[in-house]
Short mmCIF file of C-alpha atoms in Angstrom, two decimals:
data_model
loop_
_atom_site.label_atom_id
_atom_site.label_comp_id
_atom_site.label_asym_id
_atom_site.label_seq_id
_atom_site.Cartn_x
_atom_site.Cartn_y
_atom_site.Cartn_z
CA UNK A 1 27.68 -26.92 -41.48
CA UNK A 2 29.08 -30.52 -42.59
CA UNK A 3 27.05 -33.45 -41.82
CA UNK A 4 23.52 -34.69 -42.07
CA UNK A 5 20.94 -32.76 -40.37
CA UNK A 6 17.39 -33.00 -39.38
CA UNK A 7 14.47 -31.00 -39.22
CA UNK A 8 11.73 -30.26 -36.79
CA UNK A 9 8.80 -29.14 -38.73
CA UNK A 10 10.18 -28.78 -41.38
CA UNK A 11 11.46 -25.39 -40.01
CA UNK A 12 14.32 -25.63 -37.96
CA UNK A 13 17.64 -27.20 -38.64
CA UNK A 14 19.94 -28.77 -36.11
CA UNK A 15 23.39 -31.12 -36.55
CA UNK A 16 22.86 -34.71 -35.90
CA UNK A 17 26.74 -34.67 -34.50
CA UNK A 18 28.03 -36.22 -37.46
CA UNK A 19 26.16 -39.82 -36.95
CA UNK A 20 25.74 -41.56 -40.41
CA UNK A 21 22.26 -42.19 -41.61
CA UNK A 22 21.98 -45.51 -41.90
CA UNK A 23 23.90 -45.49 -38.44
CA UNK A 24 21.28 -43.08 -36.73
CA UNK A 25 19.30 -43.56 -33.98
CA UNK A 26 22.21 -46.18 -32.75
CA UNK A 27 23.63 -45.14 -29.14
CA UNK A 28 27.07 -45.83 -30.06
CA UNK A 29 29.17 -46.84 -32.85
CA UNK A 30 31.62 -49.79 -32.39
CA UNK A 31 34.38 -47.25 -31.93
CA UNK A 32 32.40 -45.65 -29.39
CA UNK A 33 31.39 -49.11 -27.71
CA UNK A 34 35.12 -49.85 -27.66
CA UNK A 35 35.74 -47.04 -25.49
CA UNK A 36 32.96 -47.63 -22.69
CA UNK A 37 34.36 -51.51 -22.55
CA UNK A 38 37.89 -50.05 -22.33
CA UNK A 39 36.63 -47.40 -19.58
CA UNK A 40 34.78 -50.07 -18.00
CA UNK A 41 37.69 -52.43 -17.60
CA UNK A 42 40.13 -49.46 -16.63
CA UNK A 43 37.99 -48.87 -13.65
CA UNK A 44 36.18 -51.78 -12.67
CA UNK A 45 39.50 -53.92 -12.93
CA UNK A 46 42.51 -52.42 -13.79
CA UNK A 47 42.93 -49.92 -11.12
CA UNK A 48 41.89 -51.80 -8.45
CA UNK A 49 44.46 -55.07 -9.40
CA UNK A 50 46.95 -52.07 -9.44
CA UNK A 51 45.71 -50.57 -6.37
CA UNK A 52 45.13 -53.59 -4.41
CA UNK A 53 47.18 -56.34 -5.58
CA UNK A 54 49.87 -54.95 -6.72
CA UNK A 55 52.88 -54.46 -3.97
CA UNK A 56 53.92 -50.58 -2.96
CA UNK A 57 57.36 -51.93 -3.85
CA UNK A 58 56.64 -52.52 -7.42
CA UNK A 59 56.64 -50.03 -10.50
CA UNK A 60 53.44 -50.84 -11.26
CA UNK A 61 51.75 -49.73 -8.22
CA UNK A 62 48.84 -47.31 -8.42
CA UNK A 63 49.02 -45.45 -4.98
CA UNK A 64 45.96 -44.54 -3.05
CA UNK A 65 46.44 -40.92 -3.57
CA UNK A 66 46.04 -41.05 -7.62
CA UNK A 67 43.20 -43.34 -6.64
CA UNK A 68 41.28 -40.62 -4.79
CA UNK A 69 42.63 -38.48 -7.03
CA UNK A 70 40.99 -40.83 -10.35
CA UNK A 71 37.73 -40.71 -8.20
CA UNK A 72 37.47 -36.54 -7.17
CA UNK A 73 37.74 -35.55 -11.03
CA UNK A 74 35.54 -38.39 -11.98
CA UNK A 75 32.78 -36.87 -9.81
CA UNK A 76 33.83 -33.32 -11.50
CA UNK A 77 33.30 -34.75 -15.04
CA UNK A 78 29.98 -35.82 -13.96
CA UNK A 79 29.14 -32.43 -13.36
CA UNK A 80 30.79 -31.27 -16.86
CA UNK A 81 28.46 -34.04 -18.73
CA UNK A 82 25.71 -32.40 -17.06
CA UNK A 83 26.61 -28.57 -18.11
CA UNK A 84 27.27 -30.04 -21.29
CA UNK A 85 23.50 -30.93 -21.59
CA UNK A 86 21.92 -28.00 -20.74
CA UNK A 87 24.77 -25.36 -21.99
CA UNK A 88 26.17 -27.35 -25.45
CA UNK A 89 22.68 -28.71 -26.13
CA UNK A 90 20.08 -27.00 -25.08
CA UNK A 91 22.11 -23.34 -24.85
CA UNK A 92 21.70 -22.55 -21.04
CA UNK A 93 24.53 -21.25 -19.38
CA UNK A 94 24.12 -22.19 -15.42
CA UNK A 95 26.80 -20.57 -13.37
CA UNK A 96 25.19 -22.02 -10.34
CA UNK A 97 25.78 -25.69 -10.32
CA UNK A 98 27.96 -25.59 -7.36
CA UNK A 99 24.77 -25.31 -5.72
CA UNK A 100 23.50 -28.55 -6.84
CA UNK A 101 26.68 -30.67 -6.17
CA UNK A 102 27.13 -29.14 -2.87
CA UNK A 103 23.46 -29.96 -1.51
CA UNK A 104 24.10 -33.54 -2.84
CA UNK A 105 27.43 -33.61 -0.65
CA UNK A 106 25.56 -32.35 2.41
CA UNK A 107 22.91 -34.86 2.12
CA UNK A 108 25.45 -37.58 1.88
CA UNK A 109 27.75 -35.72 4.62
CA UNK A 110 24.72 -35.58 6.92
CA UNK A 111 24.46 -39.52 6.99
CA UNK A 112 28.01 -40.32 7.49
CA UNK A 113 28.16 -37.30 10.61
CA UNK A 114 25.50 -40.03 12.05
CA UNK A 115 27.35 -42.78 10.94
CA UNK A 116 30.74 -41.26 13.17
CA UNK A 117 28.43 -42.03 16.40
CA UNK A 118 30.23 -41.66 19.43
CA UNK A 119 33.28 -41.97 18.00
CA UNK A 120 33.72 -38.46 17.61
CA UNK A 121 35.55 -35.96 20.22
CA UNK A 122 32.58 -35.26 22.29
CA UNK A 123 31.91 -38.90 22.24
CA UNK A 124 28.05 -37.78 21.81
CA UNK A 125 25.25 -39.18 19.87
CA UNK A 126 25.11 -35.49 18.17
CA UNK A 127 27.63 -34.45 15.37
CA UNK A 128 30.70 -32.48 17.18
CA UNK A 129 29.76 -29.33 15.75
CA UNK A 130 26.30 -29.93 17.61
CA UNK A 131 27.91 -30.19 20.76
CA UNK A 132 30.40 -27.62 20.56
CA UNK A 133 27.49 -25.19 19.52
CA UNK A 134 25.59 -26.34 22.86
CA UNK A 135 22.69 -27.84 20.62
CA UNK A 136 20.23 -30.41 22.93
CA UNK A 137 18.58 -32.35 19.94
CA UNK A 138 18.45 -32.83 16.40
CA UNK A 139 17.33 -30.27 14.16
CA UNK A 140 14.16 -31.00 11.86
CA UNK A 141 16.11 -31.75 8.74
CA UNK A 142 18.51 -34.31 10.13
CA UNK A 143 15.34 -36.99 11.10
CA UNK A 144 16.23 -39.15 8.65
CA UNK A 145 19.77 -38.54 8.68
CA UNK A 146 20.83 -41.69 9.90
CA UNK A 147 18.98 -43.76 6.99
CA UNK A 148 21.22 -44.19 4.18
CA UNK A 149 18.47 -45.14 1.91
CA UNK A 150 16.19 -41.76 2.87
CA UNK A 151 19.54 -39.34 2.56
CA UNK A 152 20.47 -41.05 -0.85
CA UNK A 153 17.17 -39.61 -1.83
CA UNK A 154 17.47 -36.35 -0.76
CA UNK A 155 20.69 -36.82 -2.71
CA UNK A 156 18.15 -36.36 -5.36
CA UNK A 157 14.79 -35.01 -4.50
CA UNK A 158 16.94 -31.70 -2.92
CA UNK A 159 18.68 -30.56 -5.97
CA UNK A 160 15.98 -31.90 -8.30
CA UNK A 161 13.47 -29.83 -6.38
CA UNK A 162 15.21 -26.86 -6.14
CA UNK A 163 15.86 -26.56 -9.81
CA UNK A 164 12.42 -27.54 -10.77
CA UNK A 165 11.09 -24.84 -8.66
CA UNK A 166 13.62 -22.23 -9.40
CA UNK A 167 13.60 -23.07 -13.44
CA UNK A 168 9.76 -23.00 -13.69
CA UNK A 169 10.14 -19.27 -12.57
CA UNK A 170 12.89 -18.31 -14.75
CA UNK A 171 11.98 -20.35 -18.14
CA UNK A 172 8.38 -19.39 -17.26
CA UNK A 173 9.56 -15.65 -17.24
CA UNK A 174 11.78 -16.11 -20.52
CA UNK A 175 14.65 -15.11 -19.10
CA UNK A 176 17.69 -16.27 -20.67
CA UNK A 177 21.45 -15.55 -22.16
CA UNK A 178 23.56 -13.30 -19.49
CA UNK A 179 20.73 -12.61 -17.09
CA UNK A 180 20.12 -16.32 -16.53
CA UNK A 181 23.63 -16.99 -15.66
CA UNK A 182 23.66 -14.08 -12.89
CA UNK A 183 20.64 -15.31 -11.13
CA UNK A 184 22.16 -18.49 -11.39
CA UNK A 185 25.40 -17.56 -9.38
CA UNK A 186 22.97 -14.92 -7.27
CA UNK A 187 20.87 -18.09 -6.34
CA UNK A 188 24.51 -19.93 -5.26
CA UNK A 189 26.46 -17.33 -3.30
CA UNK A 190 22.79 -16.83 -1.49
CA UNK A 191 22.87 -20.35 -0.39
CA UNK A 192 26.05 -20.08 0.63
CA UNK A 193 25.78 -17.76 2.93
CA UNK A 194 23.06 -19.32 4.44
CA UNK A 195 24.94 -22.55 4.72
CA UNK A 196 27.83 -20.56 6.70
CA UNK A 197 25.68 -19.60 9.39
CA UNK A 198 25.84 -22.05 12.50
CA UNK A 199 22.06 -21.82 13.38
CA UNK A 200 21.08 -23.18 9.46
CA UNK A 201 22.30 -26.63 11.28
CA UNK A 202 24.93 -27.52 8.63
CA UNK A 203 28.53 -26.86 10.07
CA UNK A 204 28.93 -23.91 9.44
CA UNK A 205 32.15 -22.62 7.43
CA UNK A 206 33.64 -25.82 8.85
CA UNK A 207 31.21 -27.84 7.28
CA UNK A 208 31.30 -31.86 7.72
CA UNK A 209 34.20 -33.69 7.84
CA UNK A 210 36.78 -36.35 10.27
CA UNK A 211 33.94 -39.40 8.83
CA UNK A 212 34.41 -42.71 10.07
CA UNK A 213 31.99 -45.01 8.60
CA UNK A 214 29.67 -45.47 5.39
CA UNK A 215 27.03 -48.46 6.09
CA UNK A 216 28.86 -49.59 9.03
CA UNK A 217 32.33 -50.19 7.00
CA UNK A 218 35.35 -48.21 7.88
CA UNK A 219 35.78 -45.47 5.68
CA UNK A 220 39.22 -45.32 5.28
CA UNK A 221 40.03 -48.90 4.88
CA UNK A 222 41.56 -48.90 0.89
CA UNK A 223 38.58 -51.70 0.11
CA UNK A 224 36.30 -49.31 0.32
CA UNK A 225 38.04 -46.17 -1.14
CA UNK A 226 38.13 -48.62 -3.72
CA UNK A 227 34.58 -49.71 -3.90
CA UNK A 228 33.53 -45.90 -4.09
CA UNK A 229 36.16 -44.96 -6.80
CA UNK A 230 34.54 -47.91 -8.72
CA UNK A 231 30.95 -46.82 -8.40
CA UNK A 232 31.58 -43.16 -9.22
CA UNK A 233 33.36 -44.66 -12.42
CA UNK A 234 30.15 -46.53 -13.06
CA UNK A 235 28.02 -44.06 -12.28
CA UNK A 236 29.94 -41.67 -14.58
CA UNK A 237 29.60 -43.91 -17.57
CA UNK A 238 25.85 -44.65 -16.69
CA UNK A 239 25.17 -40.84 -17.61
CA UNK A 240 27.41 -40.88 -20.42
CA UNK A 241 25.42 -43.46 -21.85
CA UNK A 242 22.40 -41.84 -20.70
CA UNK A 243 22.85 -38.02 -22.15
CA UNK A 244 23.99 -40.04 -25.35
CA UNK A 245 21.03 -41.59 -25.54
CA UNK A 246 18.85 -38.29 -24.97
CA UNK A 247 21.10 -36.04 -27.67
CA UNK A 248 20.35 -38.75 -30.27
CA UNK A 249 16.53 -38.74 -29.77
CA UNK A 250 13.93 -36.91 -30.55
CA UNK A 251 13.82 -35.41 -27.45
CA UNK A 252 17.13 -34.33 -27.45
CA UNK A 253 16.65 -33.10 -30.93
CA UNK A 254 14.19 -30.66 -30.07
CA UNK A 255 16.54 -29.03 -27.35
CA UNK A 256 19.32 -28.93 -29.98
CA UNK A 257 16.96 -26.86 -31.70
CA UNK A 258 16.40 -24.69 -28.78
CA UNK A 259 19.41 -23.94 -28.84
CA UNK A 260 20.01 -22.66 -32.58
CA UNK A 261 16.24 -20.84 -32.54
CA UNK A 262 13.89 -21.15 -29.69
CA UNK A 263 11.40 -18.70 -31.32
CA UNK A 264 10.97 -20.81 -34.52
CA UNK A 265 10.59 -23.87 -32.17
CA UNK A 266 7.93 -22.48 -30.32
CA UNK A 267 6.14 -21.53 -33.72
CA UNK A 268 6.89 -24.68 -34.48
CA UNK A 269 4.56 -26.12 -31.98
CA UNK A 270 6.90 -27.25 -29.19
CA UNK A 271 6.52 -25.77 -26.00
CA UNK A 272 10.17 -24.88 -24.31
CA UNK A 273 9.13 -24.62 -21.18
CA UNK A 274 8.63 -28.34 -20.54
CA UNK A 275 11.78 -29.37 -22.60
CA UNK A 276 14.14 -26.64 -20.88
CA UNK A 277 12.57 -27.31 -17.46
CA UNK A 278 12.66 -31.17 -17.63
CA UNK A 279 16.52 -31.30 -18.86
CA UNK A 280 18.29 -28.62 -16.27
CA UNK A 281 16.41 -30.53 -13.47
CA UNK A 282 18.06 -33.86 -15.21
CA UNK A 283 21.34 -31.69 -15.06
CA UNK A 284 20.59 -30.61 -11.35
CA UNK A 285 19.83 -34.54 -10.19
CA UNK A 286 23.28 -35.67 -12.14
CA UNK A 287 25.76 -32.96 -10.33
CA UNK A 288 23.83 -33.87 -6.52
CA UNK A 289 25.07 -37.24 -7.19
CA UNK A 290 27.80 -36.26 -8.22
CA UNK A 291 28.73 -34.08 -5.05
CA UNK A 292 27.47 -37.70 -2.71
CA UNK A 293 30.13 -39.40 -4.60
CA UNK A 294 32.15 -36.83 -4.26
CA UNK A 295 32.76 -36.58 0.01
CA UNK A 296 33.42 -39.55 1.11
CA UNK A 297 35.90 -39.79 -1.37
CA UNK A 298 37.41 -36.69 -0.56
CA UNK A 299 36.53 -36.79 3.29
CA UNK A 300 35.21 -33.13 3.65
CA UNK A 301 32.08 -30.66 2.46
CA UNK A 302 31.74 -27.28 3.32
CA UNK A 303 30.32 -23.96 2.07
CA UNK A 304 33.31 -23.43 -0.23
CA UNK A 305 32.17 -26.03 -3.02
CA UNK A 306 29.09 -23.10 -3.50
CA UNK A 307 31.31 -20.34 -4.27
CA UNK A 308 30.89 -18.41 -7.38
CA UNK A 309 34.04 -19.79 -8.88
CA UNK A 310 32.66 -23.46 -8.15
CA UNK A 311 30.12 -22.72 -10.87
CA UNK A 312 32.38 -21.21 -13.09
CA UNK A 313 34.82 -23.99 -13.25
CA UNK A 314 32.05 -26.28 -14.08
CA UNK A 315 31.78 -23.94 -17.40
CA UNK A 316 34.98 -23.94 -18.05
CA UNK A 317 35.97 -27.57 -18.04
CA UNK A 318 32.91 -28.08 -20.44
CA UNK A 319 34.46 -25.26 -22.92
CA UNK A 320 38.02 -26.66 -22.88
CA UNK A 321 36.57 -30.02 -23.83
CA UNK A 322 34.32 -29.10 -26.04
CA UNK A 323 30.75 -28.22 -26.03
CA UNK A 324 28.03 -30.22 -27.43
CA UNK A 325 30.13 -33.67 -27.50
CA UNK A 326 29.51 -35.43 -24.34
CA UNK A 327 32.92 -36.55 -24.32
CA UNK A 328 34.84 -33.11 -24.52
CA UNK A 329 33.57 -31.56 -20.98
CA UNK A 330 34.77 -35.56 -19.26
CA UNK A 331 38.02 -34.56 -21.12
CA UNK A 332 38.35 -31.32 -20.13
CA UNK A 333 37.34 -32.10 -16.02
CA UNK A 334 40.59 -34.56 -16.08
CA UNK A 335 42.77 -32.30 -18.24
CA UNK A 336 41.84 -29.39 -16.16
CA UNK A 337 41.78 -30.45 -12.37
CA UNK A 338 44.67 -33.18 -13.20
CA UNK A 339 46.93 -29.58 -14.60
CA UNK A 340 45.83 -28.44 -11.46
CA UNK A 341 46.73 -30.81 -9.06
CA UNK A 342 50.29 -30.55 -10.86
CA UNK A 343 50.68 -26.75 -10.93
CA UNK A 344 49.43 -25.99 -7.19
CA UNK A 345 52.47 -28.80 -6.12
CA UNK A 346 54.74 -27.60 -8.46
CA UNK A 347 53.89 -23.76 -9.22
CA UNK A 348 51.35 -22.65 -6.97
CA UNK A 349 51.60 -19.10 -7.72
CA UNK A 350 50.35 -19.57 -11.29
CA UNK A 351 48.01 -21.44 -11.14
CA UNK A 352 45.07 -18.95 -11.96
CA UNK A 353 47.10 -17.26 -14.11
CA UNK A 354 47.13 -20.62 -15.86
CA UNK A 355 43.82 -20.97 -15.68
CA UNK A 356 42.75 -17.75 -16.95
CA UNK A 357 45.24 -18.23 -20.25
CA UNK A 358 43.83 -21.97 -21.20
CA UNK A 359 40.00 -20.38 -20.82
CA UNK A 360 41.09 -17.14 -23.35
CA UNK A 361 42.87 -19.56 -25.34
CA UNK A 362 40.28 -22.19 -25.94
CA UNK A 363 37.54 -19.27 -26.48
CA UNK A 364 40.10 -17.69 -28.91
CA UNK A 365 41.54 -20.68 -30.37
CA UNK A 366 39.34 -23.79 -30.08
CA UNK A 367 35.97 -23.10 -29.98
CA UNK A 368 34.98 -26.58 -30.37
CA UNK A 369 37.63 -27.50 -27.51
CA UNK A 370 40.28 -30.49 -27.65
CA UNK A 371 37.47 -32.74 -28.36
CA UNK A 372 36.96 -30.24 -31.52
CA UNK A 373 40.73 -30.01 -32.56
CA UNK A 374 41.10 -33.98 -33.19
CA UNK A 375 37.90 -34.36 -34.66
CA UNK A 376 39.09 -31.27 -36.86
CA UNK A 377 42.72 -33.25 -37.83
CA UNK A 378 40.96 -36.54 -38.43
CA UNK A 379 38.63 -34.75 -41.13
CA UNK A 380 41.91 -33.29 -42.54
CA UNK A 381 43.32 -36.81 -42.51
CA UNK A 382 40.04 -37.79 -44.18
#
């Protein structure tokens, strides 16, 4: 294994990704810190000159569909920074993070139902779905749906929650590897079907969707498509600077060495419980925001985003970056959905097929994903 590495009791040995010594313990280096300011400028000003101020006439115009576009796989590579924590670092394959992005979505989709008021077809204070299903009042879990403040944190307290309660069970019980992923997915298609069912309260298999307003502001208006395409960008390099900063500390440390030998860590005098636990909840909290970026951008949630295959997209965009490099599973979301978004236009019919090639490819091919096959040339160069 090239590179420096440190050890945890003098016991177990884990990479250090490469950072020089006398550069360790540094979040980024300038080369790194170049790219953030250059992502930070692309989204926060760039796009939105091009989007807004820019004519339709001109060359140079970024339409609002590659906007939306920019701001859906954005909210997907949040959700591939967070598998890469828990699956490149810490060696926890989840196949059930649909889960987590959905319930974020519905938490956000449950405030902007409320904030559609009578403005819908029934013209009722209850969401149309309500009305068409002959409901009289509210259900329990929408009391605080009209509060913006108390669904964003729901937004965070559901998923977090959930995967606190459901983790302590399964890291308490050891189980891990193969069987871990299948309760994961058996956890998601259960919820799922629950969430189809019109007496749960939550659409449906229509789920939530024709919003009009977010804090009172028209929705569709391209100001604040804009605004939301520029906090998701944000909010996407917050957590990259965030999981950057937990991989390069001690903490972070300890669940690379989970990862490589979680019996010699426990001997070790670590306890893996708290470190597994406390990390896939992190991963849980980052894919719920994630999903309340992700509707009103997108202007629908439903059941679907639980499916199986949800969850094992997630994966897959983290492999065809690159595992355990924070950057490779934000490359792979765009390379992935953005191939998509071109095939299903253009070739529709092979699109899976696609699909299912790059993932055999990259597991055959490139381990270390595209992230791993330029850091590969450059050492060459080197």
């Amino acid at each position: 294994m090239k590179g420096p590495v440190t050890v945890i009791s003098g016991i177990v040995p884990t990479p250090t990704l490469g950072i020089p010594a006398e550069r360790r313990g540094l979040l980024l280096g300038a080369r790194g810190w170049a790219g953030v300011m250059a992502a930070f400028i692309t989204i926060a000003l760039l796009v939105p000159i091009l989007n807004l101020a820019v004519p339709p006439t001109s060359a140079f115009h970024l339409s609002d569909y590659y906007v939306a576009l920019g701001g859906k796989i954005m909210c997907y590579a949040i959700c591939a920074l967070a598998m890469d924590l828990i699956w490149g670092y810490t060696g926890i394959l989840s196949l059930g993070h649909g889960l987590f992005f959905a319930l974020g979505g519905y938490a956000m989709g449950m405030y902007l139902m409320r904030q559609i008021g009578r403005d819908g077809n029934y013209q009722s204070d209850l969401p149309d779905f309500m009305v068409f299903l002959d409901w009289k009042a509210l259900p329990w879990h929408w009391t605080f749906s009209s509060s913006f403040v108390a669904q964003m944190l729901l937004v965070v307290l559901v998923p977090g929650l959930l995967a606190l309660v459901f983790g302590w069970f399964a890291f308490r019980s050891r189980i891990k590897g193969v069987y871990f992923s299948i309760i994961t997915q058996a956890m998601t298609f259960a919820a799922m079907l629950l969430f189809f069912r019109n007496e749960t309260g939550f659409g449906g298999n229509n789920g939530f969707t024709d919003f009009k307003r977010i804090l009172g502001i028209p929705i569709a208006q391209p100001s604040t498509r804009m605004v939301l395409f520029v906090v998701t960008g944000l909010t996407l390099i917050g957590f990259f600077l965030l999981a950057r900063a937990i991989v390069n500390s001690k903490y972070g440390r300890v669940l690379q060495a989970i990862r490589d030998a979680e019996s010699r860590v426990m001997f070790s005098g670590y306890d893996p419980l708290a470190y597994k636990l406390s990390i896939w909840t992190l991963s849980a909290v980052m894919c719920g925001v994630a999903g309340a970026l992700y509707v009103p951008q997108v202007g629908i949630i439903n059941p679907g985003e639980m499916s199986p295959a949800a969850g094992i997209e997630i994966a897959i965009w983290t492999a065809v970056g690159g595992r355990a490099t924070l950057i490779g599973p934000i490359v792979g979301a765009f390379f992935v959905n953005g191939a998509k978004s071109w095939f299903t236009v253009a070739f529709p019919e092979f699109w899976l097929y696609f699909l299912g090639a790059l993932f055999i490819a990259v597991t055959l091919f490139l381990p270390q994903g595209i992230v791993g096959l330029f850091r590969r040339k450059q050492e060459d160069l080197s």
